[in-house]
Amino acid sequence: MSEQQATAVAESDVLDSREAGGRIIRGGGLRVASYVAGILIGLISAPLLVRHLSVADYGLYATVSSIVVVVMGITEGGLGNVAIREYATADGAERRRILDSLLGLRVALAALGAVAAIAFTLIASYPAAVTIGVAIAGLSLFFGAWQATLIVALQAELRLGSLAGIDFARQVATTVLVVVLVVAGVGLIPFFTVPATGAAVLLLVTIRAAGGAMSLRPRMHVERWKHLLRQTAVYAVATALGVLYFQIAIIATSLLSTHEQAGYYGASFRIIDIANGVPWLLASSAFPLLARSAHNDADRLRYATGRLFETAAVTGGAFCVAIAVGAPFALQVVGGDKLDPAIPTLRLLAAGVPFTFLVATWAFTLLSLHRHRSLLAANGLAVVTALVLSAVLVGSNGARGAAITTVALEAVLATAYGVALTRARPDLRPPLVRAVRVLAALGGALATGFLLPVGVVPATFAALAVYGVLALVLRAVPPEIAEALRARLIPARP
């Protein structure tokens, strides 16, 4: 067997190996680090772009971006996650056939989406610049189809370090392109090339990282396409509802309250929205292992879901502490003194972050078990709850009412997912004793952060330190993570 073949065999078996857990822990950490670094780099390009373009031109640029993002979301529709599950439960040549068929389907959907987007701009009588921009930026749909299909292989084979590098390269490429165009002093139209050019660069980076994972030839296989679309249909609706419920509070605030209250909630929501990218990133990193275990190893699935619950609870608690105590500093960075009235709103929203970690974890667990209808029912419940609570709380309480609504929604959705999971598989009931320990550590950390007579930044670090110590002492941290931390902090003896 050649070295390349041996590598391929090793990668295809990694989901069944003992090193899968370690890869997820290390790779998940790397992806979170690259996510944070990408946000920091993005802070370079965004202000430059806003200042370079006129207000009107920036509005057109944002419109084009929104149209392309919407088309991308509709054509994707959960297809990637379903494909990862199919890939993770297949072996050998079947994996290659799944990828080639997936690529063919994605290219077909991208073509339909691009045509529909251009037609929409014409029907809606947008300025010509928007139609031109959508046509140019729409090329990113095709490059993205190739790149996203390669990502399926990388993620399912737990090559999470490569994914971290790709995530970082995406933001670097976008930032560099924007900076170059700003320095060149170009007008609006050239900026529409940024998404497509960035996607092409990212495709080349991903091809190199994948190392021949697929032939890069889209194949038309109608029966496989039908199978993937059938698997995706209900899940796609559930995903759409999952996106909708989280946006209802901010829309309700803009309609039922003042512009100031909408601004306070919007700024706080933006900070929470950035933080909420982390739980979904971590849960998606573990998804291939969950899918494989759900397919062929009930004991391993039980072990994995238990550890993921514990990790989600303790990590969500850390983010809750950081945001609640550090709220004044975060809002000062975003908008200065004028956002001081939003501090209570952001602190309320921080209480929902641990629930978001549980939502992300259990969403991928239910997907692994093919419980699409459970996801649909739970997300539908969240949408109805969002509408009711927004109508009751937002009009009279403004931003704080919206924050209470959002926290309640995350709690309701986490509970609904937990109940659905336990009903489907009683053996996957979460170990709640760990959650109690996390709550104890959370209480001690928040008391430290709020009562310590120092500035916001040192108080935040002190609170996080107390939280970490209490979580370790109370054994709220999963053993694997505690061992990894000890290995990092305590040098090995010679």
XYZ file of C-alpha atoms in Angstrom:
494
model
C 0.000 0.000 0.000
C 1.344 3.433 -0.960
C 1.768 6.236 1.561
C -1.154 8.137 0.002
C -3.409 5.078 0.248
C -2.389 4.501 3.853
C -3.252 8.090 4.679
C -6.632 7.730 3.017
C -7.394 4.583 5.006
C -6.338 6.228 8.240
C -8.547 9.251 7.570
C -11.557 7.120 6.659
C -11.245 5.198 9.937
C -10.574 8.137 12.231
C -14.215 8.408 13.324
C -13.970 4.880 14.741
C -10.601 5.437 16.386
C -9.755 6.440 19.951
C -8.027 9.586 18.760
C -11.291 11.062 17.458
C -12.085 12.730 20.782
C -8.654 14.321 21.028
C -8.914 15.621 17.482
C -12.268 17.216 18.260
C -10.962 18.908 21.418
C -7.807 20.240 19.739
C -9.469 21.066 16.435
C -12.472 22.694 18.066
C -10.144 24.919 20.076
C -8.241 25.877 16.935
C -11.457 26.729 15.102
C -12.640 28.962 17.930
C -9.241 30.700 17.977
C -9.356 31.272 14.204
C -12.949 32.528 14.518
C -11.912 35.134 17.090
C -8.836 36.112 15.059
C -11.007 36.474 11.965
C -13.350 38.839 13.787
C -10.409 40.986 14.866
C -9.051 41.128 11.300
C -12.506 41.988 10.011
C -12.410 45.092 12.199
C -9.753 46.405 9.790
C -11.728 46.149 6.549
C -15.239 47.067 7.716
C -14.484 50.661 8.823
C -12.323 51.269 5.743
C -15.126 50.164 3.430
C -17.768 52.235 5.233
C -15.590 55.363 5.158
C -14.482 54.897 1.537
C -17.913 54.523 -0.046
C -20.606 57.162 0.117
C -23.635 56.394 2.268
C -25.707 55.672 -0.849
C -23.062 53.403 -2.408
C -22.569 51.517 0.841
C -26.320 50.951 0.935
C -26.156 49.420 -2.549
C -23.177 47.277 -1.534
C -25.053 46.022 1.539
C -28.116 45.280 -0.604
C -26.105 43.151 -3.039
C -24.427 41.311 -0.167
C -27.796 40.599 1.459
C -29.328 39.258 -1.754
C -26.394 36.916 -2.363
C -26.384 35.723 1.266
C -30.128 34.997 1.132
C -29.736 33.030 -2.117
C -26.808 31.135 -0.633
C -28.851 30.266 2.452
C -31.852 29.101 0.430
C -29.810 26.956 -1.971
C -27.835 25.460 0.925
C -30.861 24.730 3.114
C -29.051 22.396 5.508
C -27.637 20.357 2.619
C -24.091 20.539 3.976
C -24.947 19.092 7.387
C -26.986 16.275 5.867
C -24.100 15.517 3.490
C -21.641 15.393 6.404
C -23.899 12.868 8.132
C -24.149 10.757 4.965
C -20.382 10.941 4.391
C -19.589 10.066 8.024
C -21.727 6.937 7.909
C -20.393 5.733 4.531
C -17.098 4.061 3.687
C -14.556 3.931 0.876
C -15.699 4.581 -2.667
C -19.223 5.464 -1.515
C -17.836 8.609 0.084
C -16.367 9.743 -3.237
C -19.679 9.128 -5.007
C -21.538 11.140 -2.340
C -19.201 14.105 -2.848
C -19.355 14.042 -6.643
C -23.161 13.868 -6.593
C -23.339 16.586 -3.943
C -21.144 18.841 -6.065
C -23.353 18.322 -9.099
C -26.458 19.165 -7.078
C -24.860 22.242 -5.560
C -23.714 23.571 -8.941
C -27.243 23.116 -10.332
C -28.768 24.904 -7.337
C -26.157 27.678 -7.564
C -27.074 28.272 -11.227
C -30.776 28.452 -10.391
C -30.055 30.742 -7.448
C -27.894 33.107 -9.496
C -30.536 33.417 -12.234
C -33.294 33.956 -9.638
C -31.249 36.645 -7.863
C -30.633 38.595 -11.072
C -34.301 38.250 -12.052
C -35.333 39.548 -8.627
C -33.242 42.708 -9.028
C -34.863 43.357 -12.409
C -38.413 42.700 -11.194
C -37.860 44.851 -8.101
C -36.522 47.686 -10.332
C -33.270 48.026 -8.413
C -30.631 50.408 -9.824
C -28.452 48.905 -12.535
C -25.501 48.820 -10.129
C -27.346 46.290 -7.944
C -28.092 43.993 -10.883
C -24.470 44.195 -12.038
C -23.282 43.612 -8.478
C -25.466 40.537 -8.017
C -24.259 39.118 -11.345
C -20.602 39.596 -10.355
C -20.919 38.563 -6.706
C -23.118 35.651 -7.775
C -20.028 33.928 -9.162
C -19.144 33.232 -5.531
C -22.039 30.760 -5.451
C -20.240 28.494 -7.930
C -16.820 28.701 -6.281
C -18.589 28.236 -2.947
C -20.272 25.062 -4.226
C -16.889 23.422 -4.866
C -15.350 24.712 -1.668
C -18.280 23.730 0.564
C -18.283 20.216 -0.882
C -14.603 19.784 -0.081
C -15.347 21.046 3.432
C -17.692 18.079 3.896
C -14.755 15.694 3.505
C -12.454 17.702 5.773
C -15.022 18.025 8.529
C -16.235 14.421 8.382
C -12.620 13.212 8.595
C -12.003 15.506 11.607
C -9.305 17.489 9.819
C -10.329 20.415 11.957
C -6.913 22.071 11.994
C -7.190 22.495 8.224
C -10.686 23.917 8.662
C -9.364 26.415 11.208
C -6.771 27.580 8.680
C -9.428 27.864 5.966
C -11.737 29.851 8.264
C -8.882 32.250 8.974
C -7.879 32.458 5.293
C -11.443 33.479 4.394
C -11.315 36.583 6.553
C -7.735 37.440 5.574
C -8.545 37.198 1.860
C -11.617 39.414 2.214
C -9.751 41.994 4.287
C -6.780 42.159 1.918
C -9.032 42.567 -1.121
C -11.007 45.380 0.502
C -7.853 47.178 1.661
C -6.283 46.945 -1.833
C -9.405 48.362 -3.488
C -9.698 51.172 -0.934
C -6.032 52.125 -1.381
C -6.532 52.063 -5.177
C -9.400 54.529 -4.745
C -11.843 52.598 -6.944
C -15.587 53.174 -7.110
C -18.455 50.880 -6.130
C -18.490 48.266 -8.927
C -15.016 46.756 -8.279
C -16.000 46.012 -4.679
C -18.602 43.576 -5.989
C -15.705 41.352 -7.108
C -14.603 40.800 -3.499
C -16.957 37.862 -2.700
C -16.173 35.986 -5.938
C -12.419 36.626 -5.797
C -12.302 35.686 -2.137
C -14.280 32.506 -2.839
C -11.895 31.560 -5.679
C -8.845 32.050 -3.439
C -10.524 30.053 -0.688
C -11.303 27.248 -3.133
C -7.612 26.958 -4.046
C -6.659 26.877 -0.357
C -9.279 24.193 0.327
C -8.201 22.057 -2.649
C -4.676 22.047 -1.280
C -5.884 21.170 2.215
C -8.189 18.386 0.965
C -5.399 16.682 -0.959
C -7.480 14.923 -3.600
C -10.563 14.170 -1.507
C -12.677 14.286 -4.652
C -12.423 14.517 -8.423
C -13.760 18.092 -8.607
C -16.095 17.001 -11.376
C -19.795 17.639 -10.713
C -21.859 14.571 -11.576
C -25.540 14.439 -12.429
C -27.030 11.556 -10.462
C -30.771 12.146 -10.220
C -31.486 9.359 -7.726
C -28.792 10.569 -5.335
C -29.994 14.135 -5.753
C -33.529 13.054 -4.844
C -32.208 11.193 -1.805
C -30.245 14.210 -0.555
C -33.167 16.575 -1.158
C -35.603 14.241 0.625
C -33.238 14.059 3.578
C -32.883 17.843 3.551
C -36.489 18.974 3.019
C -37.848 18.879 6.586
C -34.491 19.807 8.060
C -34.263 22.846 5.761
C -37.613 24.147 7.030
C -36.512 23.513 10.612
C -33.282 25.416 9.939
C -35.186 28.343 8.441
C -37.424 28.518 11.532
C -34.308 28.308 13.687
C -32.914 31.406 11.992
C -36.264 33.223 12.132
C -37.056 32.842 15.845
C -33.797 34.488 16.892
C -34.518 37.563 14.737
C -38.098 38.169 15.867
C -37.187 40.097 19.028
C -35.041 42.611 17.158
C -37.735 43.135 14.511
C -40.370 43.525 17.246
C -38.240 46.124 19.024
C -37.962 48.196 15.847
C -41.755 48.044 15.373
C -43.106 48.231 18.928
C -40.579 50.438 20.715
C -38.530 53.601 20.140
C -35.549 53.954 17.816
C -33.298 54.392 20.865
C -34.493 51.155 22.444
C -34.055 49.359 19.115
C -30.497 50.728 18.982
C -29.697 49.557 22.518
C -31.011 46.089 21.805
C -29.383 45.966 18.353
C -25.925 46.770 19.748
C -26.287 44.206 22.537
C -27.680 41.615 20.146
C -24.719 42.085 17.802
C -22.273 41.209 20.595
C -24.297 38.145 21.556
C -24.623 37.115 17.918
C -20.829 37.078 17.570
C -20.440 35.035 20.768
C -23.108 32.586 19.605
C -20.958 31.594 16.653
C -18.716 29.667 19.065
C -21.200 26.987 20.267
C -22.249 26.173 16.719
C -18.618 25.956 15.663
C -17.781 23.559 18.490
C -20.899 21.424 18.001
C -20.343 21.153 14.247
C -16.777 19.978 14.901
C -18.134 17.012 16.878
C -21.025 16.329 14.482
C -19.262 13.715 12.289
C -18.436 11.639 15.389
C -22.039 11.884 16.564
C -23.324 10.818 13.144
C -20.942 7.863 12.950
C -21.742 6.738 16.486
C -25.496 7.065 15.930
C -25.031 4.825 12.903
C -23.029 1.977 14.426
C -22.125 2.403 18.132
C -24.829 3.206 20.703
C -22.423 3.075 23.650
C -20.053 5.545 22.045
C -22.943 7.859 21.185
C -24.042 7.815 24.823
C -20.540 8.654 25.981
C -20.066 11.389 23.362
C -23.379 13.148 24.014
C -22.715 13.121 27.764
C -19.279 14.686 27.363
C -20.567 17.236 24.837
C -23.325 18.271 27.253
C -20.770 18.777 30.014
C -18.454 20.734 27.702
C -21.326 22.900 26.443
C -22.486 23.668 29.991
C -19.071 24.647 31.351
C -18.025 26.609 28.245
C -21.354 28.399 28.064
C -20.928 29.373 31.691
C -17.538 30.943 30.924
C -19.022 33.035 28.100
C -21.889 34.077 30.370
C -19.411 35.342 32.979
C -17.268 37.188 30.423
C -20.222 38.952 28.779
C -22.167 39.751 31.961
C -19.203 41.222 33.852
C -17.510 42.724 30.792
C -20.685 44.249 29.303
C -19.686 47.900 29.974
C -16.330 47.417 28.226
C -17.838 45.575 25.236
C -20.439 48.273 24.645
C -17.844 51.009 25.104
C -15.803 49.446 22.294
C -18.845 49.141 20.044
C -20.397 52.559 20.537
C -18.883 54.574 23.377
C -20.731 56.270 26.225
C -23.953 56.584 24.244
C -24.529 52.827 24.713
C -24.264 52.872 28.514
C -28.063 52.454 28.852
C -27.694 49.121 26.995
C -25.536 47.550 29.742
C -28.497 45.936 31.590
C -29.784 44.604 28.257
C -26.494 42.928 27.388
C -26.211 41.469 30.879
C -29.677 39.977 30.533
C -28.762 38.501 27.152
C -25.642 36.925 28.692
C -27.930 34.643 30.722
C -29.110 33.001 27.509
C -25.654 32.086 26.196
C -25.320 28.794 28.169
C -28.677 27.705 26.732
C -27.387 28.463 23.218
C -24.471 26.090 23.802
C -26.960 23.355 24.743
C -29.185 24.187 21.749
C -26.252 23.793 19.351
C -25.113 20.520 20.942
C -28.527 18.882 20.985
C -29.464 20.174 17.523
C -26.586 18.220 15.969
C -27.351 15.192 18.157
C -30.965 15.139 16.945
C -29.754 15.558 13.355
C -27.407 12.601 13.843
C -30.425 10.516 14.886
C -32.449 11.698 11.841
C -34.942 13.433 14.166
C -35.789 16.121 11.624
C -39.413 16.397 12.691
C -38.403 16.905 16.311
C -36.192 19.793 15.220
C -39.050 21.215 13.140
C -41.559 20.987 16.020
C -39.153 22.535 18.553
C -38.162 25.400 16.244
C -41.825 26.011 15.398
C -42.552 26.244 19.129
C -39.720 28.762 19.465
C -41.170 30.953 16.696
C -44.638 30.964 18.304
C -43.128 31.706 21.723
C -41.063 34.544 20.217
C -44.169 36.156 18.710
C -46.166 35.908 21.944
C -43.417 37.119 24.278
C -42.413 39.944 21.949
C -45.999 41.185 21.821
C -46.271 41.070 25.615
C -42.847 42.329 26.712
C -41.263 44.516 24.055
C -43.821 47.312 23.788
C -43.754 48.144 27.508
C -40.151 47.255 28.324
C -38.219 48.083 25.163
C -34.728 46.604 24.872
C -34.920 44.853 28.230
C -38.188 43.202 27.242
C -36.566 42.002 24.024
C -33.613 40.639 25.996
C -35.914 38.755 28.392
C -37.746 37.374 25.367
C -34.517 36.156 23.765
C -33.264 34.469 26.943
C -36.639 32.788 27.433
C -36.564 31.571 23.823
C -33.140 29.973 24.239
C -34.296 28.286 27.452
C -37.497 27.030 25.789
C -35.639 25.713 22.748
C -32.938 24.004 24.832
C -35.648 22.356 26.936
C -37.606 21.266 23.857
C -34.484 19.753 22.291
C -33.563 18.008 25.544
C -37.060 16.529 25.899
C -37.102 15.416 22.257
C -33.708 13.772 22.631
C -34.645 11.990 25.859
C -37.913 10.730 24.391
C -36.167 9.418 21.287
C -33.290 7.872 23.220
C -33.824 7.656 27.017
C -30.238 6.418 27.362
C -29.010 9.846 26.201
C -30.476 11.692 29.176
C -27.957 14.448 30.072
C -25.942 14.176 33.335
C -27.594 17.089 35.152
C -25.275 16.860 38.165
C -22.602 18.574 36.052
C -25.011 21.418 35.288
C -25.583 21.960 39.015
C -21.813 22.203 39.527
C -21.564 24.706 36.680
C -24.288 26.829 38.301
C -22.351 26.851 41.559
C -19.170 27.976 39.787
C -21.184 30.547 37.836
C -22.632 32.043 41.023
C -19.213 32.417 42.630
C -17.706 33.971 39.504
C -20.505 36.500 38.979
C -20.397 37.524 42.654
C -16.660 38.119 42.298
C -17.022 40.127 39.099
C -19.826 42.370 40.342
C -18.580 42.933 43.903
C -14.844 43.324 43.348
C -13.969 47.058 43.705
C -11.833 47.305 40.550
C -12.322 48.326 36.923
C -14.426 46.340 34.466
C -11.540 44.645 32.641
C -9.668 43.365 35.747
C -13.007 42.374 37.297
C -13.811 40.308 34.182
C -10.469 38.485 34.275
C -10.830 37.897 38.027
C -14.336 36.498 37.567
C -13.153 34.159 34.795
C -10.250 32.984 36.975
C -12.622 32.247 39.859
C -14.972 30.451 37.494
C -12.154 28.283 36.130
C -10.883 27.351 39.606
C -14.351 26.567 40.935
C -15.244 24.546 37.833
C -12.112 22.420 38.281
C -12.516 22.054 42.044
C -16.201 21.143 41.749
C -15.385 18.735 38.894
C -17.670 20.534 36.460
C -15.025 20.235 33.724
C -15.095 16.986 31.669
C -12.077 14.776 32.529
C -10.673 14.862 28.990
C -10.597 18.658 28.933
C -9.202 18.846 32.466
C -6.434 16.454 31.464
C -5.679 18.477 28.315
C -5.449 21.653 30.419
C -3.102 19.985 32.926
C -0.908 18.771 30.064
C -0.684 22.330 28.730
C -0.112 24.075 32.066
C 2.093 21.552 33.840
C 5.332 20.694 31.984
C 6.142 17.026 31.625
C 8.950 15.750 33.815
C 12.184 14.877 31.997
